[in-house]
């Protein structure tokens, strides 16, 4: 009797340990603590369920993590069970005795202890499964919330037409705070009558989603929005809630409008071209054209496009060889000229290949131009050119004859003129006897006029020679003052006749330049001659020269009649004279300044004038200085 009582008491105590262990571990499950804390707690509480709990220890391993009692060590007296999550072994629970115990059902352990371990681990597996699902759900919710908030599209979720959630992009598009959106009606932001009918169930058509584009006035700006509304329907197609995506497509719309305008402009330009443009495929069929005589735009798929040779060349088959076929075979531009047998017009045909992204020729563009008039013009131009060439050869012959004539004329004129001038000077000097005052004045006029005639002949011949580039200069280093003094001396008598005072400021300056000792004095003499000619009696002429920036600068200033602004640009033209009255009053042939400009520029210099009408004139001449 006593033994039976003892066994029952031991069984009750054992049952009490199990229940206490289950209670302690179950309380861990109910706390919803982190998985690591749960595993650690189970490992700490499992030894209390063993009949020799004072020498028991436990260890749980899961996903490379280990949780064990402080006294745990590996011994031969052990029992274990696997932790299974979603049918996969994720770890194990191991319980050991630290000292040897008698062999019972499973080593030193009882079957009841094994069933208790299995029950606890089975519960643990389900808890782990639940926690894995919860973590996955939380992670999924987190990802969806990030996507929801960071989406560039405005998003809101509604409940029967009332907004319950919205993201930052939605607030940015409509420029309102969140508290003004939540609880508002969808129709406050989506301005579309059709959507209102959908939400009010008055639209007979049932769509899986709804899409619309519409203009919107937001904060004074005109925007263009696109909305996608996806309703969630219950049984009977009643709308319970929905998700709406809103995109600001203002820029896209503006780009589309600009692209459409560009397309219309290109189309208008294409159609306005006078030349014929034809796009053909590999079968030589017309894809599109700006031909105005007949509509040959793209035809329906079941109809074939017309052949280009039939439309534009009125042939039943392409030419042989065909220049368009050459484009498809060679990939090069081809061109040909043909004269139509029907209208006799000459046309220029050019074909250009069109490549796809794989560099394959898919089409060819034909450029057809009527060049009949151009051919006629070219023919006429060729005839005119031949006539001009013949006239040019005739002119060259005439120019040669002119040069020979001028050379002979100079010789023929200079010979008697030299004799006249020579004997006149001898008579003037009294070589053949003294002259009375009247005879002396007469001879002075003869000498003066013979010199002027000689200068006129030289000027005409120089003007003719300079135009053909046949003036031959002999450049050498010369003293500039010598050329200036030569010009002054040559015209001193004319200055005395008008009682004009000539002031110079160059004699003391040693200014050198490279020039021709015959032509350069003539240039200065022409300038001096003009100054004396257009300066009134008892006037003044000042002549100066100085070194300036690597050049020698000569300035001749007079107190003459001056030059108007209208006449200034024309003064250096050949034979130009200010007006006929001046010519008659002052004389001249209009070659002086022209010859001077030619000589100065041939010497590498420049010449220009400063003048005001009635206030005298300044003539500037610069020449390269010689060290």
Coordinates of C-alpha atoms in Angstrom, one line a residue:
X1 CA 0.0 0.0 0.0
X2 CA 2.8 2.3 1.0
X3 CA 4.7 1.6 -2.2
X4 CA 1.7 2.3 -4.4
X5 CA 1.2 5.6 -2.6
X6 CA 4.9 6.5 -3.1
X7 CA 4.7 5.8 -6.8
X8 CA 1.6 7.9 -7.2
X9 CA 3.2 10.7 -5.2
X10 CA 6.3 10.6 -7.4
X11 CA 4.1 10.6 -10.5
X12 CA 2.3 13.7 -9.2
X13 CA 5.5 15.5 -8.4
X14 CA 6.7 14.7 -11.9
X15 CA 3.5 15.9 -13.4
X16 CA 3.8 19.1 -11.3
X17 CA 7.3 19.8 -12.7
X18 CA 6.0 19.3 -16.3
X19 CA 3.0 21.6 -15.7
X20 CA 5.2 24.2 -14.1
X21 CA 7.7 24.0 -17.0
X22 CA 4.9 24.3 -19.5
X23 CA 3.4 27.2 -17.6
X24 CA 6.7 29.1 -17.5
X25 CA 7.4 28.5 -21.1
X26 CA 3.8 29.3 -22.2
X27 CA 4.1 32.6 -20.4
X28 CA 7.1 33.4 -22.6
X29 CA 5.1 32.6 -25.7
X30 CA 2.4 35.0 -24.6
X31 CA 4.8 37.9 -23.9
X32 CA 5.5 38.4 -27.7
X33 CA 9.2 38.9 -26.8
X34 CA 11.9 38.8 -29.5
X35 CA 12.8 35.4 -30.9
X36 CA 16.3 35.4 -29.4
X37 CA 14.8 36.1 -25.9
X38 CA 12.3 33.4 -26.3
X39 CA 14.9 30.8 -27.3
X40 CA 17.1 31.8 -24.4
X41 CA 14.1 31.6 -21.9
X42 CA 13.2 28.1 -23.2
X43 CA 16.8 26.9 -22.7
X44 CA 16.8 28.2 -19.2
X45 CA 13.5 26.6 -18.2
X46 CA 13.8 23.2 -19.8
X47 CA 16.0 21.6 -17.1
X48 CA 13.2 22.2 -14.5
X49 CA 11.0 19.6 -16.2
X50 CA 13.5 16.8 -15.8
X51 CA 13.2 14.4 -12.9
X52 CA 16.9 15.1 -11.9
X53 CA 16.6 18.9 -12.6
X54 CA 19.5 19.7 -10.3
X55 CA 22.0 18.0 -12.6
X56 CA 20.2 18.8 -15.9
X57 CA 21.3 21.4 -18.6
X58 CA 19.9 22.5 -21.9
X59 CA 21.0 24.1 -25.2
X60 CA 19.0 25.5 -28.2
X61 CA 20.6 26.1 -31.6
X62 CA 18.8 27.9 -34.4
X63 CA 20.0 29.6 -37.5
X64 CA 23.7 29.5 -36.3
X65 CA 22.6 31.1 -32.9
X66 CA 23.2 29.1 -29.7
X67 CA 21.4 29.7 -26.3
X68 CA 22.3 27.4 -23.3
X69 CA 22.3 27.2 -19.5
X70 CA 25.4 28.4 -17.7
X71 CA 26.3 24.8 -16.6
X72 CA 25.8 23.2 -20.1
X73 CA 28.4 20.8 -21.4
X74 CA 28.3 17.9 -23.7
X75 CA 27.8 14.4 -22.0
X76 CA 26.7 10.9 -23.1
X77 CA 23.5 11.2 -21.2
X78 CA 21.3 13.4 -23.5
X79 CA 18.1 13.6 -25.4
X80 CA 17.3 16.0 -28.3
X81 CA 14.5 17.0 -30.7
X82 CA 14.5 19.1 -34.0
X83 CA 13.0 22.5 -34.4
X84 CA 11.0 22.5 -37.7
X85 CA 9.7 25.7 -39.3
X86 CA 7.6 25.4 -42.5
X87 CA 8.7 21.8 -42.9
X88 CA 12.4 22.7 -42.7
X89 CA 14.8 21.8 -39.8
X90 CA 16.0 25.1 -38.5
X91 CA 17.7 23.9 -35.3
X92 CA 17.4 21.6 -32.3
X93 CA 16.8 21.4 -28.5
X94 CA 19.3 19.3 -26.5
X95 CA 18.9 18.3 -22.8
X96 CA 21.7 16.6 -20.9
X97 CA 22.5 15.2 -17.5
X98 CA 25.8 16.3 -16.2
X99 CA 26.2 13.0 -14.2
X100 CA 25.4 9.4 -15.1
X101 CA 21.8 8.3 -14.3
X102 CA 20.1 4.8 -14.6
X103 CA 18.8 3.9 -18.0
X104 CA 15.1 4.4 -18.4
X105 CA 12.8 4.8 -21.5
X106 CA 15.2 6.9 -23.6
X107 CA 18.6 6.6 -22.0
X108 CA 18.2 8.2 -18.6
X109 CA 15.1 10.1 -19.7
X110 CA 11.4 9.1 -19.6
X111 CA 9.0 9.0 -22.6
X112 CA 7.0 11.7 -20.8
X113 CA 10.0 14.0 -20.8
X114 CA 10.5 13.4 -24.6
X115 CA 6.8 14.2 -25.3
X116 CA 7.1 17.4 -23.2
X117 CA 10.1 18.5 -25.3
X118 CA 8.3 17.6 -28.5
X119 CA 5.2 19.6 -27.4
X120 CA 7.3 22.6 -26.4
X121 CA 9.3 22.6 -29.7
X122 CA 6.2 22.1 -31.8
X123 CA 4.7 25.2 -30.1
X124 CA 8.0 27.0 -30.7
X125 CA 8.0 26.0 -34.4
X126 CA 4.5 27.6 -34.8
X127 CA 5.6 30.7 -32.9
X128 CA 8.7 31.0 -35.1
X129 CA 6.5 30.5 -38.2
X130 CA 4.2 33.3 -37.0
X131 CA 7.1 35.6 -36.2
X132 CA 8.7 35.0 -39.6
X133 CA 5.4 35.8 -41.3
X134 CA 5.0 38.9 -39.1
X135 CA 8.5 40.1 -39.9
X136 CA 7.9 39.5 -43.6
X137 CA 4.6 41.3 -43.4
X138 CA 6.2 44.3 -41.6
X139 CA 9.0 44.4 -44.1
X140 CA 6.5 44.2 -46.9
X141 CA 4.5 47.0 -45.3
X142 CA 7.6 49.1 -44.9
X143 CA 8.6 48.6 -48.5
X144 CA 5.1 49.4 -49.7
X145 CA 5.0 52.5 -47.5
X146 CA 8.4 53.6 -48.9
X147 CA 7.2 53.1 -52.4
X148 CA 3.9 54.8 -51.6
X149 CA 5.6 57.9 -50.1
X150 CA 8.5 58.1 -52.5
X151 CA 6.5 57.5 -55.7
X152 CA 6.8 60.5 -58.2
X153 CA 3.1 59.9 -58.9
X154 CA 0.5 61.4 -56.6
X155 CA -1.3 58.5 -54.9
X156 CA -4.4 58.4 -52.6
X157 CA -6.6 55.7 -51.3
X158 CA -10.3 56.3 -50.8
X159 CA -13.2 54.7 -49.0
X160 CA -16.3 55.1 -51.1
X161 CA -15.1 58.3 -52.7
X162 CA -13.5 59.8 -49.5
X163 CA -9.7 60.1 -49.4
X164 CA -8.2 58.2 -46.5
X165 CA -4.5 58.2 -47.4
X166 CA -2.2 60.2 -49.7
X167 CA 1.5 60.5 -50.4
X168 CA 3.9 63.5 -50.6
X169 CA 3.8 63.7 -54.4
X170 CA 0.0 64.2 -54.2
X171 CA 0.4 67.1 -51.8
X172 CA 3.2 68.6 -54.0
X173 CA 1.0 68.4 -57.1
X174 CA -2.0 70.1 -55.5
X175 CA 0.1 72.3 -53.1
X176 CA -2.1 71.6 -50.1
X177 CA -1.3 70.3 -46.5
X178 CA -2.2 66.7 -45.6
X179 CA -4.9 67.6 -43.1
X180 CA -6.9 69.4 -45.9
X181 CA -6.8 66.2 -48.0
X182 CA -7.7 63.5 -45.6
X183 CA -11.4 63.2 -45.4
X184 CA -12.0 65.3 -48.5
X185 CA -14.0 63.9 -51.5
X186 CA -12.1 62.6 -54.5
X187 CA -14.0 64.9 -56.8
X188 CA -12.4 67.9 -55.0
X189 CA -9.2 66.9 -56.7
X190 CA -10.2 64.8 -59.8
X191 CA -12.2 67.0 -62.0
X192 CA -14.0 64.5 -64.2
X193 CA -17.7 64.0 -64.6
X194 CA -17.3 60.4 -65.8
X195 CA -15.5 59.5 -62.6
X196 CA -18.3 61.0 -60.5
X197 CA -20.7 58.7 -62.3
X198 CA -18.5 55.7 -61.6
X199 CA -18.4 56.6 -57.9
X200 CA -22.1 57.3 -57.7
X201 CA -22.9 54.0 -59.5
X202 CA -24.8 55.9 -62.2
X203 CA -22.4 54.7 -65.0
X204 CA -23.8 51.5 -66.6
X205 CA -20.4 50.5 -67.9
X206 CA -18.2 48.6 -65.4
X207 CA -14.4 49.1 -65.9
X208 CA -11.6 47.3 -64.1
X209 CA -9.9 50.8 -64.0
X210 CA -10.6 54.3 -65.1
X211 CA -8.2 56.7 -66.9
X212 CA -8.6 60.3 -67.8
X213 CA -6.6 63.5 -68.7
X214 CA -7.9 67.0 -67.9
X215 CA -6.6 70.5 -67.3
X216 CA -6.5 71.9 -63.8
X217 CA -6.0 75.4 -62.3
X218 CA -3.8 75.0 -59.2
X219 CA -2.4 78.0 -57.3
X220 CA -2.9 80.2 -60.3
X221 CA -1.0 77.9 -62.6
X222 CA -2.5 76.0 -65.5
X223 CA -1.5 72.3 -65.2
X224 CA -2.5 69.2 -67.1
X225 CA -3.1 66.0 -65.1
X226 CA -3.6 62.4 -65.8
X227 CA -5.5 60.2 -63.4
X228 CA -5.7 56.4 -63.1
X229 CA -8.5 55.2 -60.7
X230 CA -8.6 51.5 -59.8
X231 CA -11.8 50.7 -57.8
X232 CA -12.0 47.7 -55.4
X233 CA -15.4 46.1 -56.0
X234 CA -17.5 43.9 -53.7
X235 CA -20.0 41.3 -54.8
X236 CA -22.5 42.8 -57.2
X237 CA -19.8 45.2 -58.4
X238 CA -20.4 47.7 -55.7
X239 CA -17.4 50.0 -55.1
X240 CA -15.9 49.6 -51.6
X241 CA -12.7 51.6 -52.0
X242 CA -10.1 52.4 -54.6
X243 CA -6.6 53.6 -55.4
X244 CA -5.9 56.7 -57.6
X245 CA -2.6 57.6 -59.3
X246 CA -2.2 61.2 -60.4
X247 CA 0.6 62.4 -62.7
X248 CA 1.5 66.0 -63.6
X249 CA 1.9 65.7 -67.4
X250 CA 2.1 69.5 -68.0
X251 CA 5.7 69.3 -69.4
X252 CA 4.9 66.1 -71.4
X253 CA 1.8 67.9 -72.8
X254 CA 3.9 70.9 -73.7
X255 CA 6.5 68.7 -75.3
X256 CA 3.7 66.8 -77.2
X257 CA 2.3 70.1 -78.4
X258 CA 5.7 71.4 -79.5
X259 CA 6.4 68.1 -81.2
X260 CA 3.0 68.3 -83.0
X261 CA 3.8 71.8 -84.1
X262 CA 7.2 70.7 -85.3
X263 CA 5.6 67.8 -87.1
X264 CA 3.0 70.1 -88.7
X265 CA 5.8 72.6 -89.6
X266 CA 7.9 69.8 -91.2
X267 CA 4.9 68.5 -93.0
X268 CA 4.0 71.9 -94.3
X269 CA 7.6 72.5 -95.3
X270 CA 7.8 69.1 -96.9
X271 CA 4.6 69.7 -98.9
X272 CA 5.7 73.3 -99.8
X273 CA 8.9 72.1 -101.5
X274 CA 8.9 72.8 -105.2
X275 CA 11.1 69.7 -105.8
X276 CA 9.5 66.3 -105.7
X277 CA 10.4 64.2 -102.7
X278 CA 9.5 60.5 -102.8
X279 CA 10.1 57.8 -100.1
X280 CA 10.2 54.2 -101.5
X281 CA 10.7 50.8 -99.9
X282 CA 12.9 48.0 -101.2
X283 CA 10.2 47.0 -103.7
X284 CA 10.3 50.5 -105.2
X285 CA 6.8 51.2 -103.9
X286 CA 6.0 54.7 -102.8
X287 CA 5.6 55.1 -99.0
X288 CA 5.0 58.9 -99.0
X289 CA 5.5 61.9 -101.2
X290 CA 4.8 65.6 -101.6
X291 CA 3.4 65.1 -105.1
X292 CA 0.5 67.5 -105.4
X293 CA -1.0 66.0 -108.5
X294 CA -2.3 62.9 -106.9
X295 CA -2.8 61.6 -103.3
X296 CA -0.4 58.7 -102.8
X297 CA -0.1 58.7 -99.1
X298 CA 0.2 55.4 -97.2
X299 CA -2.6 53.2 -98.4
X300 CA -4.4 50.6 -96.2
X301 CA -2.5 47.4 -95.3
X302 CA -4.6 45.3 -97.7
X303 CA -3.7 47.6 -100.6
X304 CA -0.3 47.9 -102.2
X305 CA 1.5 51.2 -102.7
X306 CA 2.1 52.3 -106.3
X307 CA 5.5 51.8 -107.9
X308 CA 7.6 55.0 -108.2
X309 CA 8.6 54.3 -111.8
X310 CA 4.9 53.9 -112.7
X311 CA 3.9 57.2 -110.9
X312 CA 6.7 59.5 -111.9
X313 CA 8.4 58.0 -115.0
X314 CA 5.2 56.5 -116.6
X315 CA 6.9 53.1 -117.0
X316 CA 5.7 49.6 -116.4
X317 CA 9.1 48.5 -115.2
X318 CA 12.1 50.2 -113.7
X319 CA 15.0 51.4 -115.9
X320 CA 17.9 49.1 -116.5
X321 CA 20.2 49.9 -114.8
X322 CA 18.0 51.4 -112.0
X323 CA 19.7 54.0 -109.9
X324 CA 17.4 53.4 -106.9
X325 CA 18.2 49.7 -106.9
X326 CA 21.9 50.7 -106.8
X327 CA 21.2 52.6 -103.6
X328 CA 19.8 49.5 -101.9
X329 CA 22.6 47.3 -103.1
X330 CA 25.6 49.6 -102.6
X331 CA 24.4 51.9 -99.7
X332 CA 25.7 55.0 -101.6
X333 CA 24.0 58.0 -103.0
X334 CA 23.1 57.7 -106.6
X335 CA 22.1 60.4 -109.1
X336 CA 21.1 60.5 -112.8
X337 CA 19.7 63.0 -115.3
X338 CA 17.0 62.0 -117.7
X339 CA 15.0 63.8 -120.4
X340 CA 11.3 62.9 -120.5
X341 CA 10.0 61.6 -123.8
X342 CA 6.5 62.9 -122.8
X343 CA 7.2 66.6 -122.1
X344 CA 10.8 67.0 -123.1
X345 CA 11.8 68.3 -119.7
X346 CA 15.2 67.5 -118.1
X347 CA 15.0 66.1 -114.6
X348 CA 17.7 65.4 -112.0
X349 CA 17.1 62.3 -110.0
X350 CA 19.0 61.7 -106.7
X351 CA 18.4 58.8 -104.3
X352 CA 19.7 58.6 -100.7
X353 CA 19.7 55.5 -98.5
X354 CA 17.8 55.4 -95.1
X355 CA 19.3 53.0 -92.5
X356 CA 17.7 51.4 -89.5
X357 CA 19.4 51.0 -86.1
X358 CA 21.1 47.8 -87.3
X359 CA 22.6 49.7 -90.3
X360 CA 20.3 47.9 -92.8
X361 CA 18.9 49.9 -95.7
X362 CA 15.1 50.0 -95.3
X363 CA 14.1 52.8 -97.5
X364 CA 15.4 55.3 -100.1
X365 CA 14.5 58.9 -100.5
X366 CA 14.3 60.2 -104.1
X367 CA 14.8 63.9 -104.8
X368 CA 13.5 64.8 -108.2
X369 CA 14.1 68.3 -109.6
X370 CA 13.1 69.8 -112.9
X371 CA 16.4 71.3 -114.2
X372 CA 15.1 72.2 -117.7
X373 CA 15.5 76.0 -117.2
X374 CA 18.9 75.4 -115.5
X375 CA 20.1 73.4 -118.5
X376 CA 19.0 76.2 -120.8
X377 CA 20.7 78.8 -118.6
X378 CA 23.9 76.7 -118.5
X379 CA 23.8 76.4 -122.2
X380 CA 23.3 80.1 -122.6
X381 CA 26.0 80.8 -120.0
X382 CA 28.4 78.6 -121.9
X383 CA 27.7 80.4 -125.1
X384 CA 28.2 83.8 -123.2
X385 CA 31.4 82.5 -121.7
X386 CA 32.8 81.6 -125.0
X387 CA 31.8 85.0 -126.4
X388 CA 33.4 86.7 -123.3
X389 CA 36.6 84.6 -123.8
X390 CA 36.7 85.7 -127.4
X391 CA 36.1 89.3 -126.4
X392 CA 38.8 89.0 -123.7
X393 CA 41.3 87.8 -126.2
X394 CA 40.3 90.7 -128.5
X395 CA 40.8 93.1 -125.5
X396 CA 44.2 91.6 -124.8
X397 CA 45.2 92.2 -128.3
X398 CA 43.8 95.8 -128.1
X399 CA 45.6 96.3 -124.8
X400 CA 48.8 95.2 -126.4
X401 CA 48.2 97.6 -129.2
X402 CA 47.4 100.3 -126.7
X403 CA 50.7 99.7 -124.8
X404 CA 52.6 99.8 -128.1
X405 CA 50.6 103.0 -129.1
X406 CA 51.3 104.7 -125.7
X407 CA 55.0 103.8 -125.9
X408 CA 55.2 105.2 -129.4
X409 CA 53.1 108.2 -128.4
X410 CA 55.4 109.0 -125.5
X411 CA 58.4 108.8 -127.7
X412 CA 56.8 110.8 -130.5
X413 CA 55.5 113.5 -128.0
X414 CA 58.6 113.7 -125.8
X415 CA 61.0 114.2 -128.7
X416 CA 59.5 117.5 -130.0
X417 CA 58.5 118.5 -126.5
X418 CA 62.0 118.0 -125.2
X419 CA 63.3 120.2 -128.0
X420 CA 60.7 122.9 -127.4
X421 CA 61.4 122.8 -123.7
X422 CA 65.2 122.9 -124.1
X423 CA 65.3 125.8 -126.6
X424 CA 62.7 127.7 -124.5
X425 CA 64.9 127.4 -121.4
X426 CA 67.9 128.5 -123.4
X427 CA 66.0 131.5 -124.7
X428 CA 64.8 132.3 -121.2
X429 CA 68.3 132.1 -119.8
X430 CA 69.5 134.5 -122.5
X431 CA 71.9 132.1 -124.2
X432 CA 70.9 133.4 -127.6
X433 CA 70.9 137.0 -126.5
X434 CA 69.1 139.2 -124.1
X435 CA 65.3 139.4 -124.1
X436 CA 63.2 142.4 -123.3
X437 CA 60.8 142.1 -120.4
X438 CA 57.8 141.2 -122.5
X439 CA 59.8 138.5 -124.4
X440 CA 61.1 137.2 -121.0
X441 CA 57.5 136.9 -119.6
X442 CA 56.4 135.1 -122.7
X443 CA 59.3 132.6 -122.6
X444 CA 58.6 131.9 -118.9
X445 CA 55.0 131.0 -119.8
X446 CA 56.3 128.7 -122.6
X447 CA 58.7 127.0 -120.3
X448 CA 55.9 126.6 -117.6
X449 CA 53.4 125.2 -120.0
X450 CA 55.9 122.8 -121.6
X451 CA 56.7 121.5 -118.1
X452 CA 52.9 121.0 -117.3
X453 CA 52.5 119.3 -120.7
X454 CA 55.4 117.0 -119.9
X455 CA 53.9 116.2 -116.5
X456 CA 50.5 115.6 -118.0
X457 CA 52.0 113.1 -120.5
X458 CA 53.9 111.3 -117.8
X459 CA 50.8 111.2 -115.6
X460 CA 48.6 109.6 -118.4
X461 CA 51.3 107.0 -119.1
X462 CA 51.8 106.2 -115.4
X463 CA 48.0 105.8 -114.9
X464 CA 47.9 103.4 -117.9
X465 CA 51.0 101.5 -116.7
X466 CA 49.9 101.2 -113.1
X467 CA 46.6 99.7 -114.0
X468 CA 48.3 96.8 -115.6
X469 CA 50.9 96.5 -112.9
X470 CA 53.7 97.4 -115.2
X471 CA 55.4 100.2 -113.2
X472 CA 59.0 99.2 -112.3
X473 CA 60.4 100.7 -109.2
X474 CA 64.0 100.9 -108.1
X475 CA 63.9 100.7 -104.3
X476 CA 66.9 102.0 -102.4
X477 CA 67.5 103.7 -99.0
X478 CA 66.9 107.4 -99.5
X479 CA 66.7 110.5 -97.3
X480 CA 63.1 111.5 -97.1
X481 CA 64.0 115.2 -96.9
X482 CA 65.5 115.0 -100.4
X483 CA 62.2 113.9 -101.9
X484 CA 60.3 116.6 -100.1
X485 CA 62.8 119.3 -101.1
X486 CA 62.7 118.1 -104.7
X487 CA 58.9 118.6 -104.7
X488 CA 59.1 122.0 -103.0
X489 CA 61.8 123.2 -105.5
X490 CA 59.8 122.0 -108.5
X491 CA 56.7 124.0 -107.5
X492 CA 58.4 127.0 -105.8
X493 CA 57.7 129.2 -108.9
X494 CA 54.0 128.4 -108.8
X495 CA 53.9 129.3 -105.1
X496 CA 55.7 132.6 -105.7
X497 CA 53.2 133.5 -108.4
X498 CA 50.4 133.3 -105.8
X499 CA 52.6 134.7 -103.0
X500 CA 52.0 131.5 -101.0
X501 CA 54.4 131.0 -98.0
X502 CA 55.8 127.5 -97.7
X503 CA 56.9 126.6 -94.2
X504 CA 58.9 123.3 -93.6
X505 CA 59.9 121.4 -90.5
X506 CA 61.9 118.4 -91.7
X507 CA 65.3 119.6 -92.9
X508 CA 67.0 118.9 -89.5
X509 CA 65.4 115.4 -89.2
X510 CA 67.4 112.4 -90.6
X511 CA 64.5 110.3 -91.7
X512 CA 65.2 107.5 -94.1
X513 CA 62.9 105.2 -96.1
X514 CA 63.2 102.7 -98.9
X515 CA 61.8 104.1 -102.1
X516 CA 62.3 105.1 -105.7
X517 CA 64.2 108.4 -106.0
X518 CA 62.2 109.3 -109.2
X519 CA 58.6 108.3 -108.3
X520 CA 58.5 109.2 -104.6
X521 CA 59.3 112.9 -105.2
X522 CA 56.6 112.9 -107.9
X523 CA 54.0 111.7 -105.3
X524 CA 54.9 114.6 -103.0
X525 CA 55.0 117.0 -105.9
X526 CA 51.4 116.0 -106.8
X527 CA 50.3 116.7 -103.2
X528 CA 52.1 120.1 -103.2
X529 CA 50.7 121.0 -106.6
X530 CA 47.1 120.4 -105.3
X531 CA 47.8 122.5 -102.2
X532 CA 49.2 125.4 -104.2
X533 CA 46.3 125.1 -106.8
X534 CA 43.5 125.2 -104.2
X535 CA 45.1 127.8 -101.8
X536 CA 44.2 131.4 -102.3
X537 CA 46.9 134.1 -102.9
X538 CA 49.0 135.0 -99.8
X539 CA 48.0 131.7 -98.3
X540 CA 50.2 129.3 -96.3
X541 CA 51.4 125.8 -96.7
X542 CA 53.3 123.9 -93.9
X543 CA 55.2 120.7 -94.5
X544 CA 56.4 118.5 -91.6
X545 CA 57.9 115.0 -91.2
X546 CA 58.7 112.9 -88.1
X547 CA 59.2 109.4 -86.9
X548 CA 56.1 107.5 -85.5
X549 CA 55.7 103.8 -84.5
X550 CA 58.3 102.5 -87.0
X551 CA 57.1 104.8 -89.8
X552 CA 58.0 108.2 -91.2
X553 CA 54.9 110.4 -91.1
X554 CA 54.6 113.4 -93.5
X555 CA 51.9 116.0 -93.0
X556 CA 51.1 118.7 -95.5
X557 CA 48.7 121.4 -94.3
X558 CA 47.2 124.2 -96.4
X559 CA 44.8 127.1 -95.9
X560 CA 42.9 126.4 -99.1
X561 CA 39.3 125.9 -100.0
X562 CA 38.9 122.6 -98.2
X563 CA 36.9 119.5 -99.3
X564 CA 33.3 118.6 -98.5
X565 CA 32.4 115.3 -96.7
X566 CA 30.6 114.1 -99.8
X567 CA 33.7 114.5 -102.0
X568 CA 36.2 113.0 -99.5
X569 CA 35.6 109.3 -100.4
X570 CA 36.0 109.9 -104.2
X571 CA 39.2 112.0 -104.2
X572 CA 41.6 109.1 -104.9
X573 CA 39.5 107.8 -107.9
X574 CA 41.1 108.1 -111.3
X575 CA 40.0 111.3 -113.2
X576 CA 37.8 112.4 -110.4
X577 CA 37.4 116.2 -110.0
X578 CA 35.4 118.0 -107.3
X579 CA 33.2 119.8 -109.9
X580 CA 33.4 121.3 -113.3
X581 CA 33.6 124.9 -111.9
X582 CA 36.7 123.9 -109.9
X583 CA 38.2 122.3 -112.9
X584 CA 37.8 125.4 -114.9
X585 CA 38.9 127.7 -112.1
X586 CA 41.9 125.7 -110.8
X587 CA 42.8 123.4 -113.7
X588 CA 43.8 119.7 -113.4
X589 CA 43.1 116.4 -114.9
X590 CA 42.0 114.4 -111.9
X591 CA 45.1 112.1 -111.9
X592 CA 47.3 113.7 -109.2
X593 CA 45.9 112.1 -106.0
X594 CA 45.2 108.8 -107.8
X595 CA 48.9 108.6 -109.0
X596 CA 50.1 109.6 -105.5
X597 CA 48.0 106.9 -103.8
X598 CA 49.4 104.2 -106.2
X599 CA 53.0 105.3 -105.6
X600 CA 52.6 105.5 -101.8
X601 CA 50.8 102.1 -101.5
X602 CA 53.4 100.5 -103.8
X603 CA 56.0 101.7 -101.3
X604 CA 54.1 100.0 -98.5
X605 CA 52.6 103.2 -97.1
X606 CA 49.2 104.8 -96.5
X607 CA 47.7 108.2 -97.5
X608 CA 44.6 109.9 -96.1
X609 CA 43.1 113.4 -95.8
X610 CA 41.5 115.5 -93.1
X611 CA 39.5 118.5 -94.3
X612 CA 36.4 120.7 -93.8
X613 CA 34.9 122.8 -96.5
X614 CA 36.4 126.3 -96.4
X615 CA 38.9 125.4 -93.6
X616 CA 41.9 124.0 -95.5
X617 CA 43.2 120.4 -95.8
X618 CA 45.7 118.1 -94.1
X619 CA 47.3 115.4 -96.2
X620 CA 48.9 112.5 -94.2
X621 CA 51.4 110.1 -95.7
X622 CA 53.1 107.3 -93.8
X623 CA 56.0 105.2 -95.2
X624 CA 58.0 102.4 -93.6
X625 CA 61.1 103.8 -91.9
X626 CA 64.6 102.6 -92.8
X627 CA 67.2 102.5 -90.0

